[in-house]
CSV table of C-alpha atoms and ligand atoms in Angstrom, one decimal:
chain,number,residue,atom,x,y,z
E,1232,UNK,CA,106.2,94.7,91.2
E,1233,UNK,CA,106.0,96.5,87.9
E,1234,UNK,CA,109.2,98.5,87.9
E,1235,UNK,CA,110.8,97.6,91.2
E,1236,UNK,CA,110.8,101.2,92.4
E,1237,UNK,CA,108.4,100.8,95.3
E,1238,UNK,CA,110.1,100.5,98.7
E,1239,UNK,CA,108.8,97.9,101.1
E,1240,UNK,CA,107.2,100.5,103.2
E,1241,UNK,CA,104.8,103.2,102.2
E,1242,UNK,CA,106.5,106.3,100.9
E,1243,UNK,CA,105.6,109.9,101.5
E,1244,UNK,CA,106.0,111.8,98.2
E,1245,UNK,CA,106.8,115.3,99.3
E,1246,UNK,CA,107.6,117.9,101.8
E,1247,UNK,CA,107.0,121.7,101.4
E,1248,UNK,CA,108.3,124.8,103.0
E,1249,UNK,CA,107.9,128.6,102.6
E,1250,UNK,CA,109.7,131.5,104.3
E,1251,UNK,CA,109.3,135.3,104.5
E,1252,UNK,CA,112.0,137.2,106.3
E,1253,UNK,CA,112.7,140.8,107.2
E,1254,UNK,CA,115.6,141.5,104.8
E,1255,UNK,CA,117.7,138.3,105.4
E,1256,UNK,CA,118.2,136.0,102.5
E,1257,UNK,CA,115.6,133.1,102.6
E,1258,UNK,CA,117.7,130.5,100.7
E,1259,UNK,CA,119.8,129.2,103.6
E,1260,UNK,CA,116.8,128.8,106.1
E,1261,UNK,CA,114.9,127.1,103.3
E,1262,UNK,CA,117.9,124.8,102.7
E,1263,UNK,CA,118.1,123.9,106.4
E,1264,UNK,CA,114.4,123.3,106.6
E,1265,UNK,CA,114.5,121.0,103.6
E,1266,UNK,CA,117.1,119.0,105.4
E,1267,UNK,CA,114.6,118.6,108.2
E,1268,UNK,CA,112.0,117.3,105.7
E,1269,UNK,CA,114.4,115.0,103.9
E,1270,UNK,CA,112.5,111.9,105.1
E,1271,UNK,CA,109.5,113.1,103.0
E,1272,UNK,CA,111.3,112.8,99.7
E,1273,UNK,CA,114.7,111.8,98.6
E,1274,UNK,CA,114.6,112.1,94.8
E,1275,UNK,CA,114.8,115.8,94.2
E,1276,UNK,CA,115.1,119.0,96.1
E,1277,UNK,CA,114.5,122.6,95.0
E,1278,UNK,CA,114.2,126.2,96.2
E,1279,UNK,CA,112.5,129.2,94.5
E,1280,UNK,CA,113.1,132.7,95.8
E,1281,UNK,CA,112.0,136.2,94.8
E,1282,UNK,CA,114.1,139.3,95.4
E,1283,UNK,CA,111.3,141.8,94.7
E,1284,UNK,CA,112.3,142.1,91.1
E,1285,UNK,CA,112.8,138.6,89.8
E,1286,UNK,CA,112.4,135.0,90.6
E,1287,UNK,CA,115.4,132.6,91.2
E,1288,UNK,CA,115.2,128.9,91.1
E,1289,UNK,CA,117.4,125.9,91.7
E,1290,UNK,CA,116.0,122.4,91.4
E,1291,UNK,CA,118.1,119.3,91.2
E,1292,UNK,CA,117.7,115.6,91.5
E,1293,UNK,CA,119.1,114.0,94.6
E,1294,UNK,CA,119.2,114.5,98.3
E,1295,UNK,CA,119.2,118.0,99.7
E,1296,UNK,CA,122.9,117.8,100.6
E,1297,UNK,CA,123.7,116.8,97.0
E,1298,UNK,CA,121.3,119.1,95.1
E,1299,UNK,CA,122.9,122.4,96.3
E,1300,UNK,CA,126.4,123.7,96.0
E,1301,UNK,CA,127.3,126.8,98.1
E,1302,UNK,CA,127.1,128.9,94.9
E,1303,UNK,CA,123.6,127.7,94.3
E,1304,UNK,CA,122.5,129.0,97.7
E,1305,UNK,CA,124.3,132.3,97.2
E,1306,UNK,CA,122.6,132.8,93.8
E,1307,UNK,CA,119.1,132.4,95.3
E,1308,UNK,CA,118.5,136.1,96.1
E,1309,UNK,CA,115.6,137.4,98.1
E,1310,UNK,CA,114.0,137.3,101.5
E,1311,UNK,CA,111.0,135.3,100.4
E,1312,UNK,CA,110.9,131.8,98.9
E,1313,UNK,CA,109.6,128.2,99.0
E,1314,UNK,CA,111.3,124.8,98.9
E,1315,UNK,CA,110.4,121.2,98.1
E,1316,UNK,CA,111.7,117.7,98.5
E,1317,UNK,CA,110.1,115.0,96.4
E,1318,UNK,CA,109.7,111.3,95.9
E,1319,UNK,CA,108.4,110.7,92.3
E,1320,UNK,CA,105.0,109.2,91.8
E,1321,UNK,CA,105.6,106.5,89.2
E,1322,UNK,CA,107.6,105.6,86.2
E,1323,UNK,CA,111.1,106.8,85.6
E,1324,UNK,CA,112.8,109.3,87.9
E,1325,UNK,CA,112.4,112.4,85.8
E,1326,UNK,CA,113.7,115.9,86.5
E,1327,UNK,CA,110.8,117.4,84.7
E,1328,UNK,CA,108.6,116.7,87.7
E,1329,UNK,CA,111.0,118.0,90.3
E,1330,UNK,CA,109.8,121.0,92.2
E,1331,UNK,CA,109.2,123.8,93.0
E,1332,UNK,CA,107.5,124.3,89.7
E,1333,UNK,CA,108.0,127.8,88.5
E,1334,UNK,CA,106.4,129.8,85.7
E,1335,UNK,CA,106.3,133.4,84.6
E,1336,UNK,CA,103.2,134.9,83.1
E,1337,UNK,CA,101.7,138.3,82.2
E,1338,UNK,CA,101.0,139.4,85.7
E,1339,UNK,CA,104.1,138.1,87.4
E,1340,UNK,CA,105.8,134.9,88.4
E,1341,UNK,CA,104.7,131.9,90.3
E,1342,UNK,CA,106.5,129.1,92.2
E,1343,UNK,CA,104.6,126.1,93.5
E,1344,UNK,CA,105.5,123.3,95.9
E,1345,UNK,CA,102.9,120.6,96.3
E,1346,UNK,CA,102.5,117.7,98.8
E,1347,UNK,CA,99.5,115.5,97.9
E,1348,UNK,CA,97.8,114.3,94.8
E,1349,UNK,CA,94.9,115.7,92.8
E,1350,UNK,CA,92.3,113.2,91.6
E,1351,UNK,CA,90.8,115.4,88.9
E,1352,UNK,CA,94.0,116.5,87.2
E,1353,UNK,CA,93.1,115.2,83.8
E,1354,UNK,CA,89.8,117.1,83.7
E,1355,UNK,CA,91.4,120.4,84.7
E,1356,UNK,CA,94.3,119.9,82.3
E,1357,UNK,CA,92.1,119.1,79.4
E,1358,UNK,CA,90.0,122.1,80.1
E,1359,UNK,CA,93.0,124.4,80.3
E,1360,UNK,CA,94.6,122.8,77.2
E,1361,UNK,CA,91.4,123.6,75.3
E,1362,UNK,CA,91.9,127.2,76.3
E,1363,UNK,CA,95.5,127.2,74.9
E,1364,UNK,CA,97.6,126.2,77.9
E,1365,UNK,CA,100.6,124.0,76.9
E,1366,UNK,CA,102.0,121.6,79.5
E,1367,UNK,CA,105.5,120.3,79.9
E,1368,UNK,CA,104.8,117.5,82.3
E,1369,UNK,CA,101.9,115.2,83.2
E,1370,UNK,CA,102.2,116.2,86.9
E,1371,UNK,CA,99.3,117.8,88.8
E,1372,UNK,CA,101.4,120.6,90.2
E,1373,UNK,CA,101.8,122.2,86.7
E,1374,UNK,CA,98.0,122.0,86.3
E,1375,UNK,CA,97.5,123.9,89.6
E,1376,UNK,CA,100.2,126.5,88.5
E,1377,UNK,CA,98.5,127.1,85.1
E,1378,UNK,CA,95.0,127.4,86.7
E,1379,UNK,CA,96.3,129.8,89.3
E,1380,UNK,CA,98.2,131.9,86.7
E,1381,UNK,CA,95.0,132.1,84.6
E,1382,UNK,CA,92.9,133.2,87.5
E,1383,UNK,CA,95.5,135.8,88.6
E,1384,UNK,CA,95.0,137.5,85.2
E,1385,UNK,CA,91.4,138.3,86.2
E,1386,UNK,CA,91.4,138.4,90.0
E,1387,UNK,CA,93.4,139.4,93.1
E,1388,UNK,CA,95.5,136.8,94.8
E,1389,UNK,CA,92.9,135.6,97.4
E,1390,UNK,CA,90.1,135.3,94.9
E,1391,UNK,CA,92.4,133.6,92.4
E,1392,UNK,CA,93.4,130.9,94.9
E,1393,UNK,CA,89.7,130.4,95.9
E,1394,UNK,CA,88.8,129.9,92.2
E,1395,UNK,CA,91.5,127.3,91.8
E,1396,UNK,CA,90.4,125.6,95.0
E,1397,UNK,CA,86.9,125.4,93.5
E,1398,UNK,CA,88.3,123.5,90.5
E,1399,UNK,CA,90.9,121.1,91.8
E,1400,UNK,CA,89.8,118.0,93.8
E,1401,UNK,CA,92.1,115.9,95.9
E,1402,UNK,CA,94.8,116.2,98.4
E,1403,UNK,CA,97.1,119.3,98.5
E,1404,UNK,CA,99.2,121.2,100.9
E,1405,UNK,CA,100.8,123.9,98.8
E,1406,UNK,CA,103.5,126.6,99.4
E,1407,UNK,CA,103.4,129.2,96.6
E,1408,UNK,CA,105.4,132.3,95.7
E,1409,UNK,CA,103.5,134.9,93.7
E,1410,UNK,CA,106.3,137.4,93.0
E,1411,UNK,CA,107.7,138.1,96.5
E,1412,UNK,CA,104.6,137.0,98.4
E,1413,UNK,CA,104.7,133.5,100.0
E,1414,UNK,CA,101.4,131.7,100.7
E,1415,UNK,CA,100.3,128.4,101.9
E,1416,UNK,CA,97.1,126.5,101.2
E,1417,UNK,CA,95.7,123.3,102.7
E,1418,UNK,CA,93.0,121.4,100.8
E,1419,UNK,CA,89.4,121.6,102.3
E,1420,UNK,CA,89.8,118.1,103.9
E,1421,UNK,CA,93.3,118.9,105.3
E,1422,UNK,CA,94.6,115.6,104.1
E,1423,UNK,CA,98.3,116.4,104.2
E,1424,UNK,CA,99.8,118.5,107.0
E,1425,UNK,CA,100.9,122.1,106.8
E,1426,UNK,CA,101.8,124.4,109.7
E,1427,UNK,CA,102.8,128.0,110.4
E,1428,UNK,CA,106.0,128.9,112.3
E,1429,UNK,CA,107.3,132.1,113.8
E,1430,UNK,CA,111.0,132.9,113.3
E,1431,UNK,CA,113.1,135.6,115.0
E,1432,UNK,CA,112.8,137.8,111.8
E,1433,UNK,CA,109.9,136.4,109.9
E,1434,UNK,CA,107.3,133.6,109.4
E,1435,UNK,CA,107.3,130.3,107.7
E,1436,UNK,CA,105.1,127.5,106.5
E,1437,UNK,CA,106.2,123.8,106.5
E,1438,UNK,CA,104.8,120.3,106.1
E,1439,UNK,CA,106.1,119.5,109.6
E,1440,UNK,CA,107.0,121.5,112.7
E,1441,UNK,CA,110.4,119.8,112.8
E,1442,UNK,CA,111.4,122.1,109.9
E,1443,UNK,CA,110.5,125.1,112.2
E,1444,UNK,CA,112.5,123.7,115.1
E,1445,UNK,CA,115.7,123.5,113.0
E,1446,UNK,CA,115.4,127.3,112.4
E,1447,UNK,CA,114.9,127.9,116.1
E,1448,UNK,CA,111.4,129.0,115.4
E,1449,UNK,CA,108.1,128.4,117.2
E,1450,UNK,CA,105.1,126.5,115.9
E,1451,UNK,CA,102.2,129.0,115.7
E,1452,UNK,CA,99.5,126.5,114.6
E,1453,UNK,CA,98.5,124.2,111.9
E,1454,UNK,CA,97.0,125.7,108.8
E,1455,UNK,CA,93.3,124.8,108.9
E,1456,UNK,CA,91.7,122.6,106.2
E,1457,UNK,CA,90.5,125.0,103.4
E,1458,UNK,CA,92.6,127.9,104.7
E,1459,UNK,CA,94.9,130.2,102.8
E,1460,UNK,CA,97.7,131.8,104.7
E,1461,UNK,CA,99.5,134.8,103.1
E,1462,UNK,CA,102.9,135.7,104.7
E,1463,UNK,CA,103.7,139.4,104.6
E,1464,UNK,CA,106.8,139.9,102.4
E,1465,UNK,CA,108.5,141.9,105.1
E,1466,UNK,CA,108.3,139.1,107.5
E,1467,UNK,CA,106.1,141.1,109.9
E,1468,UNK,CA,103.2,138.7,110.1
E,1469,UNK,CA,100.6,136.8,108.1
E,1470,UNK,CA,97.0,137.1,107.0
E,1471,UNK,CA,94.6,134.2,106.8
E,1472,UNK,CA,91.5,133.5,104.7
E,1473,UNK,CA,89.2,130.6,105.4
E,1474,UNK,CA,88.3,130.0,101.7
E,1475,UNK,CA,86.4,126.7,101.9
E,1476,UNK,CA,84.5,125.2,104.8
E,1477,UNK,CA,83.7,121.5,105.0
E,1478,UNK,CA,81.9,119.6,107.8
E,1479,UNK,CA,84.7,117.0,108.2
E,1480,UNK,CA,88.4,116.9,107.6
E,1481,UNK,CA,90.2,113.9,106.2
E,1482,UNK,CA,93.6,114.0,107.9
E,1483,UNK,CA,95.9,111.2,106.8
E,1484,UNK,CA,96.3,109.0,109.9
E,1485,UNK,CA,99.4,107.5,108.3
E,1486,UNK,CA,101.3,110.7,108.9
E,1487,UNK,CA,101.2,109.9,112.6
E,1488,UNK,CA,101.8,106.1,112.2
E,1489,UNK,CA,104.7,106.2,109.8
E,1490,UNK,CA,105.6,109.2,107.6
E,1491,UNK,CA,106.1,112.2,109.9
E,1492,UNK,CA,109.1,112.6,112.2
E,1493,UNK,CA,108.4,111.7,115.8
E,1494,UNK,CA,109.5,115.1,116.9
E,1495,UNK,CA,106.9,116.9,114.7
E,1496,UNK,CA,103.6,118.1,116.0
E,1497,UNK,CA,100.8,117.6,113.5
E,1498,UNK,CA,97.2,118.7,113.9
E,1499,UNK,CA,97.7,119.3,117.6
E,1500,UNK,CA,99.5,116.0,118.4
E,1501,UNK,CA,103.1,115.2,119.0
E,1502,UNK,CA,103.8,112.3,116.6
E,1503,UNK,CA,106.0,110.6,119.2
E,1504,UNK,CA,103.2,110.7,121.8
E,1505,UNK,CA,100.7,109.3,119.3
E,1506,UNK,CA,102.9,106.4,118.4
E,1507,UNK,CA,103.5,105.5,122.1
E,1508,UNK,CA,99.7,105.7,122.6
E,1509,UNK,CA,99.1,103.5,119.6
E,1510,UNK,CA,101.6,101.0,121.2
E,1511,UNK,CA,99.7,101.1,124.5
E,1512,UNK,CA,96.5,100.4,122.7
E,1513,UNK,CA,98.1,97.6,120.8
E,1514,UNK,CA,98.9,95.9,124.2
E,1515,UNK,CA,95.3,96.6,125.4
E,1516,UNK,CA,93.8,95.1,122.3
E,1517,UNK,CA,96.1,92.2,121.6
E,1518,UNK,CA,99.0,92.0,124.1
E,1519,UNK,CA,100.8,88.7,124.2
E,1520,UNK,CA,103.0,87.6,127.1
E,1521,UNK,CA,106.4,86.9,125.6
E,1522,UNK,CA,109.9,87.1,127.1
E,1523,UNK,CA,111.0,90.1,125.0
E,1524,UNK,CA,109.5,92.9,122.9
E,1525,UNK,CA,111.5,94.1,119.9
E,1526,UNK,CA,110.8,97.2,117.8
E,1527,UNK,CA,111.5,97.1,114.1
E,1528,UNK,CA,113.9,100.0,113.8
E,1529,UNK,CA,113.4,102.9,113.4
E,1530,UNK,CA,109.7,103.6,113.1
E,1531,UNK,CA,108.5,100.7,115.4
E,1532,UNK,CA,110.4,102.1,118.4
E,1533,UNK,CA,107.9,104.5,119.9
E,1534,UNK,CA,105.1,101.9,119.4
E,1535,UNK,CA,107.2,99.2,121.1
E,1536,UNK,CA,108.0,101.4,124.1
E,1537,UNK,CA,104.4,102.3,124.6
E,1538,UNK,CA,103.4,98.6,124.2
E,1539,UNK,CA,106.1,97.5,126.8
E,1540,UNK,CA,105.1,100.2,129.3
E,1541,UNK,CA,101.4,99.2,129.1
E,1542,UNK,CA,102.4,95.5,129.5
E,1543,UNK,CA,104.6,96.3,132.5
E,1544,UNK,CA,101.7,98.3,134.1
E,1545,UNK,CA,99.5,95.2,133.6
E,1546,UNK,CA,102.1,93.2,135.5
E,1547,UNK,CA,103.5,91.3,132.5
E,1548,UNK,CA,107.1,90.3,132.8
E,1549,UNK,CA,108.2,91.6,129.4
E,1550,UNK,CA,111.6,92.9,128.6
E,1551,UNK,CA,111.9,95.7,126.0
E,1552,UNK,CA,115.0,95.3,124.0
E,1553,UNK,CA,116.7,96.7,120.9
E,1554,UNK,CA,117.2,93.2,119.4
E,1555,UNK,CA,117.2,94.2,115.7
E,1556,UNK,CA,120.0,96.3,114.4
E,1557,UNK,CA,119.5,98.3,111.3
E,1558,UNK,CA,122.4,98.8,108.8
E,1559,UNK,CA,122.0,102.4,107.7
E,1560,UNK,CA,124.3,102.1,104.8
E,1561,UNK,CA,122.3,99.6,102.7
E,1562,UNK,CA,120.7,101.2,99.7
E,1563,UNK,CA,117.0,101.9,99.8
E,1564,UNK,CA,115.1,98.8,98.8
E,1565,UNK,CA,113.2,100.5,96.0
E,1566,UNK,CA,116.2,100.6,93.7
E,1567,UNK,CA,116.4,96.8,93.8
E,1568,UNK,CA,115.0,95.6,90.5
E,1569,UNK,CA,113.5,92.2,91.5
E,1570,UNK,CA,111.6,90.6,94.4
E,1571,UNK,CA,114.6,88.4,95.0
E,1572,UNK,CA,117.0,91.3,95.3
E,1573,UNK,CA,114.6,93.1,97.6
E,1574,UNK,CA,114.4,90.1,99.9
E,1575,UNK,CA,118.1,90.0,100.2
E,1576,UNK,CA,118.2,93.7,100.9
E,1577,UNK,CA,115.9,93.1,103.9
E,1578,UNK,CA,118.4,90.6,105.2
E,1579,UNK,CA,121.2,93.0,104.8
E,1580,UNK,CA,119.2,95.8,106.4
E,1581,UNK,CA,118.1,94.1,109.6
E,1582,UNK,CA,120.3,91.9,111.8
E,1583,UNK,CA,118.9,90.3,115.0
E,1584,UNK,CA,121.1,90.3,118.1
E,1585,UNK,CA,121.3,86.5,118.7
E,1586,UNK,CA,121.8,86.8,122.5
E,1587,UNK,CA,118.6,88.8,122.9
E,1588,UNK,CA,116.5,86.4,121.0
E,1589,UNK,CA,117.9,82.9,121.3
E,1590,UNK,CA,115.7,80.4,123.2
E,1591,UNK,CA,113.1,83.1,124.0
E,1592,UNK,CA,109.6,84.0,122.9
E,1593,UNK,CA,109.6,87.3,121.0
E,1594,UNK,CA,107.0,89.9,120.1
E,1595,UNK,CA,108.0,92.1,117.2
E,1596,UNK,CA,106.4,95.5,116.9
E,1597,UNK,CA,106.1,97.2,113.5
E,1598,UNK,CA,104.1,100.2,112.4
E,1599,UNK,CA,102.6,98.6,109.3
E,1600,UNK,CA,102.8,95.8,106.8
E,1601,UNK,CA,102.5,96.7,103.1
E,1602,UNK,CA,103.7,93.9,100.9
E,1603,UNK,CA,104.8,91.6,103.7
E,1604,UNK,CA,108.3,91.1,102.4
E,1605,UNK,CA,110.0,92.5,105.4
E,1606,UNK,CA,107.7,90.8,107.9
E,1607,UNK,CA,108.2,87.4,106.3
E,1608,UNK,CA,112.0,87.8,106.2
E,1609,UNK,CA,112.0,89.1,109.8
E,1610,UNK,CA,110.1,86.1,111.2
E,1611,UNK,CA,112.5,83.8,109.4
E,1612,UNK,CA,115.6,85.7,110.6
E,1613,UNK,CA,114.4,85.5,114.2
E,1614,UNK,CA,113.7,81.8,114.0
E,1615,UNK,CA,117.1,81.3,112.4
E,1616,UNK,CA,118.8,82.8,115.4
E,1617,UNK,CA,116.8,80.7,117.8
E,1618,UNK,CA,113.6,82.5,118.7
E,1619,UNK,CA,111.2,80.0,120.2
E,1620,UNK,CA,108.1,81.9,119.2
E,1621,UNK,CA,107.7,85.0,117.0
E,1622,UNK,CA,104.6,87.1,117.5
E,1623,UNK,CA,103.9,90.2,115.3
E,1624,UNK,CA,102.0,93.2,116.5
E,1625,UNK,CA,101.2,96.0,114.1
E,1626,UNK,CA,100.5,99.6,115.1
E,1627,UNK,CA,98.0,100.2,112.3
E,1628,UNK,CA,95.0,98.4,110.7
E,1629,UNK,CA,95.7,96.1,107.7
E,1630,UNK,CA,96.4,98.1,104.5
E,1631,UNK,CA,93.8,96.7,102.0
E,1632,UNK,CA,93.7,99.4,99.3
E,1633,UNK,CA,96.1,101.8,97.6
E,1634,UNK,CA,96.5,105.5,98.3
E,1635,UNK,CA,95.5,108.1,95.7
E,1636,UNK,CA,96.4,111.1,97.9
E,1637,UNK,CA,100.2,111.2,97.5
E,1638,UNK,CA,101.5,108.2,99.2
E,1639,UNK,CA,103.3,105.4,97.4
E,1640,UNK,CA,101.5,102.5,99.0
E,1641,UNK,CA,101.7,99.9,96.2
E,1642,UNK,CA,98.9,98.6,94.1
E,1643,UNK,CA,96.1,96.4,95.4
E,1644,UNK,CA,97.7,93.2,94.0
E,1645,UNK,CA,100.9,94.0,95.9
E,1646,UNK,CA,99.3,94.5,99.3
E,1647,UNK,CA,99.5,91.4,101.4
E,1648,UNK,CA,96.3,92.3,103.3
E,1649,UNK,CA,94.2,92.9,100.2
E,1650,UNK,CA,91.8,90.0,99.9
E,1651,UNK,CA,93.3,88.1,102.9
E,1652,UNK,CA,92.1,88.0,106.5
E,1653,UNK,CA,94.5,88.3,109.4
E,1654,UNK,CA,94.7,84.5,109.8
E,1655,UNK,CA,95.8,84.1,106.1
E,1656,UNK,CA,98.4,86.9,106.5
E,1657,UNK,CA,99.8,85.2,109.6
E,1658,UNK,CA,100.2,82.0,107.7
E,1659,UNK,CA,101.8,83.8,104.8
E,1660,UNK,CA,104.4,85.5,107.0
E,1661,UNK,CA,104.7,82.3,109.2
E,1662,UNK,CA,104.4,84.1,112.5
E,1663,UNK,CA,103.1,82.3,115.6
E,1664,UNK,CA,100.5,85.1,116.0
E,1665,UNK,CA,99.6,88.3,114.3
E,1666,UNK,CA,97.4,91.2,115.3
E,1667,UNK,CA,96.8,94.7,113.9
E,1668,UNK,CA,95.4,97.7,115.7
E,1669,UNK,CA,91.8,98.6,115.2
E,1670,UNK,CA,90.6,101.7,113.4
E,1671,UNK,CA,88.8,102.9,116.5
E,1672,UNK,CA,92.1,102.7,118.5
E,1673,UNK,CA,93.8,104.8,115.9
E,1674,UNK,CA,91.0,107.4,116.0
E,1675,UNK,CA,91.2,107.5,119.8
E,1676,UNK,CA,95.0,107.9,119.8
E,1677,UNK,CA,94.7,110.8,117.4
E,1678,UNK,CA,91.8,112.3,119.4
E,1679,UNK,CA,89.8,112.6,116.3
E,1680,UNK,CA,86.5,111.0,115.2
E,1681,UNK,CA,86.7,108.5,112.4
E,1682,UNK,CA,84.7,110.9,110.2
E,1683,UNK,CA,87.6,113.4,110.4
E,1684,UNK,CA,90.3,111.0,109.2
E,1685,UNK,CA,91.2,109.6,105.8
E,1686,UNK,CA,91.0,105.8,106.2
E,1687,UNK,CA,91.0,105.0,102.5
E,1688,UNK,CA,93.9,102.6,102.6
E,1689,UNK,CA,92.5,100.6,105.5
E,1690,UNK,CA,88.8,100.6,104.5
E,1691,UNK,CA,88.9,101.0,100.7
E,1692,UNK,CA,86.5,104.0,101.0
E,1693,UNK,CA,88.0,107.4,100.3
E,1694,UNK,CA,87.2,111.0,101.3
E,1695,UNK,CA,87.5,112.1,97.7
E,1696,UNK,CA,85.6,111.2,94.5
E,1697,UNK,CA,88.1,108.8,92.8
E,1698,UNK,CA,87.2,107.0,89.6
E,1699,UNK,CA,86.3,103.4,90.3
E,1700,UNK,CA,86.5,103.7,94.1
E,1701,UNK,CA,84.0,104.0,96.9
E,1702,UNK,CA,83.7,107.1,99.1
E,1703,UNK,CA,83.1,107.2,102.9
E,1704,UNK,CA,81.1,110.4,102.9
E,1705,UNK,CA,79.1,112.7,100.6
E,1706,UNK,CA,81.7,114.0,98.2
E,1707,UNK,CA,81.0,116.5,95.4
E,1708,UNK,CA,83.7,116.5,92.7
E,1709,UNK,CA,83.9,120.1,91.3
E,1710,UNK,CA,82.1,120.7,88.1
E,1711,UNK,CA,84.9,122.6,86.5
E,1712,UNK,CA,82.9,125.1,84.5
E,1713,UNK,CA,80.2,125.4,87.1
E,1714,UNK,CA,82.6,125.9,90.0
E,1715,UNK,CA,84.4,128.6,88.0
E,1716,UNK,CA,81.1,130.3,87.2
E,1717,UNK,CA,79.9,129.9,90.8
E,1718,UNK,CA,82.9,131.6,92.3
E,1719,UNK,CA,83.2,134.4,89.7
E,1720,UNK,CA,81.2,136.9,91.7
E,1721,UNK,CA,82.8,135.9,95.0
B,3213,LIG,S1,94.7,106.5,101.9
B,3213,LIG,FE1,95.9,106.0,103.7
B,3213,LIG,S2,98.0,106.8,103.3
B,3213,LIG,FE2,96.5,107.7,101.8
B,3213,LIG,S3,95.9,109.7,102.6
B,3213,LIG,FE3,94.4,108.2,103.3
B,3213,LIG,S4,95.1,107.4,105.2
B,3213,LIG,FE4,96.8,108.5,104.3
């Protein structure tokens, strides 16, 4: 644990939105939609708008509710804009990396919100720096902004975006303002989600459809991998351009397992339904007959209800009970500086209901195990209040490798499943039994082939060309100069 900032669970790094309305100010809808995406990032929040003449920006550290005063919202003029919530990547919490990133250049102004992570940032930055670009952060979003700004000096918007897509490699869902035009781009593998919504007086883009729901909008569809969506500044509609085609997508399966809100619909599937289906498959693959099934709140709930339903259909006499209570007011574990403090935080966070557990055999359902700290503590807690047996069932495969695509998953050394088999992990967390879900079951629940999913953290093979790591497909990292030349006549 190098700096004590990692939470016990994996952490989504960002949520993005973009809105174009017919005359109404965009700031307040953007603000509400950021609230709906707060779970995707709690360290900073920001909005950039454009009023047709100039760009306005307000970016602050903190939760959405703390980052904006009423005056800030009032000062963000214009019917078009983007927003962002962020969890920082590594190192100190630093306001320089808060987003949207905004920049003014010869042919206008740009605002950028990014969810994901590029894996060739250094190459592109070095090449741009050699051409005279000066950078204020080491973040990849600034690199994208500079590259796009440079391309916009020579090309129209669509061609400029295509050129930039030909140079950057990795995971990105972007919402962008170019003056008063709002656009959204999803990387050619569609790793992170992005969807289009229709509002009463305009259109929007968002990481998750829950952000459309809060504005009483309707989900139109997901942005396709490799697609550019340009919202018309008058809110009348949108234009789409399929800029890059690839044979296979690489959707992050963890969005469905853990990150996304259960009420969001991602790549055609309601997250809640997927989690219930994963729970059902967990019973089919490794159901264990115990007196009671307990979800780890909150994210284990849908899994556990699917698991218990499937068990009941099989005739198992299993009670589904909310036997673990979460204290919502305990600070997030990642601000705890030491392993010891984090372990105590787990005990403060989850309290078993003794009457539900005492003298009974128990199955605990969780969505994933990262470091194992919570699981170990939980098993001990349940034994302390009198559970006779504690069985763990996990709604995802073992996490054996880090994520380079924008999820704070911990390093290999910190992952309990890296280099250990399931039996060894069971011993480590001292459960009576432990089972994970298979990768095939995840693919089936998502109604996708394995080839269309990113499975990097559970296989150690990635859909992008990452230095020192294996790939699970034929991946061509852009040759920066070549790609630029190749697209020039496009
Ligand atoms: S490595 Fe895992 S968490 Fe990261 S994008 Fe791939 S599936 Fe998602």
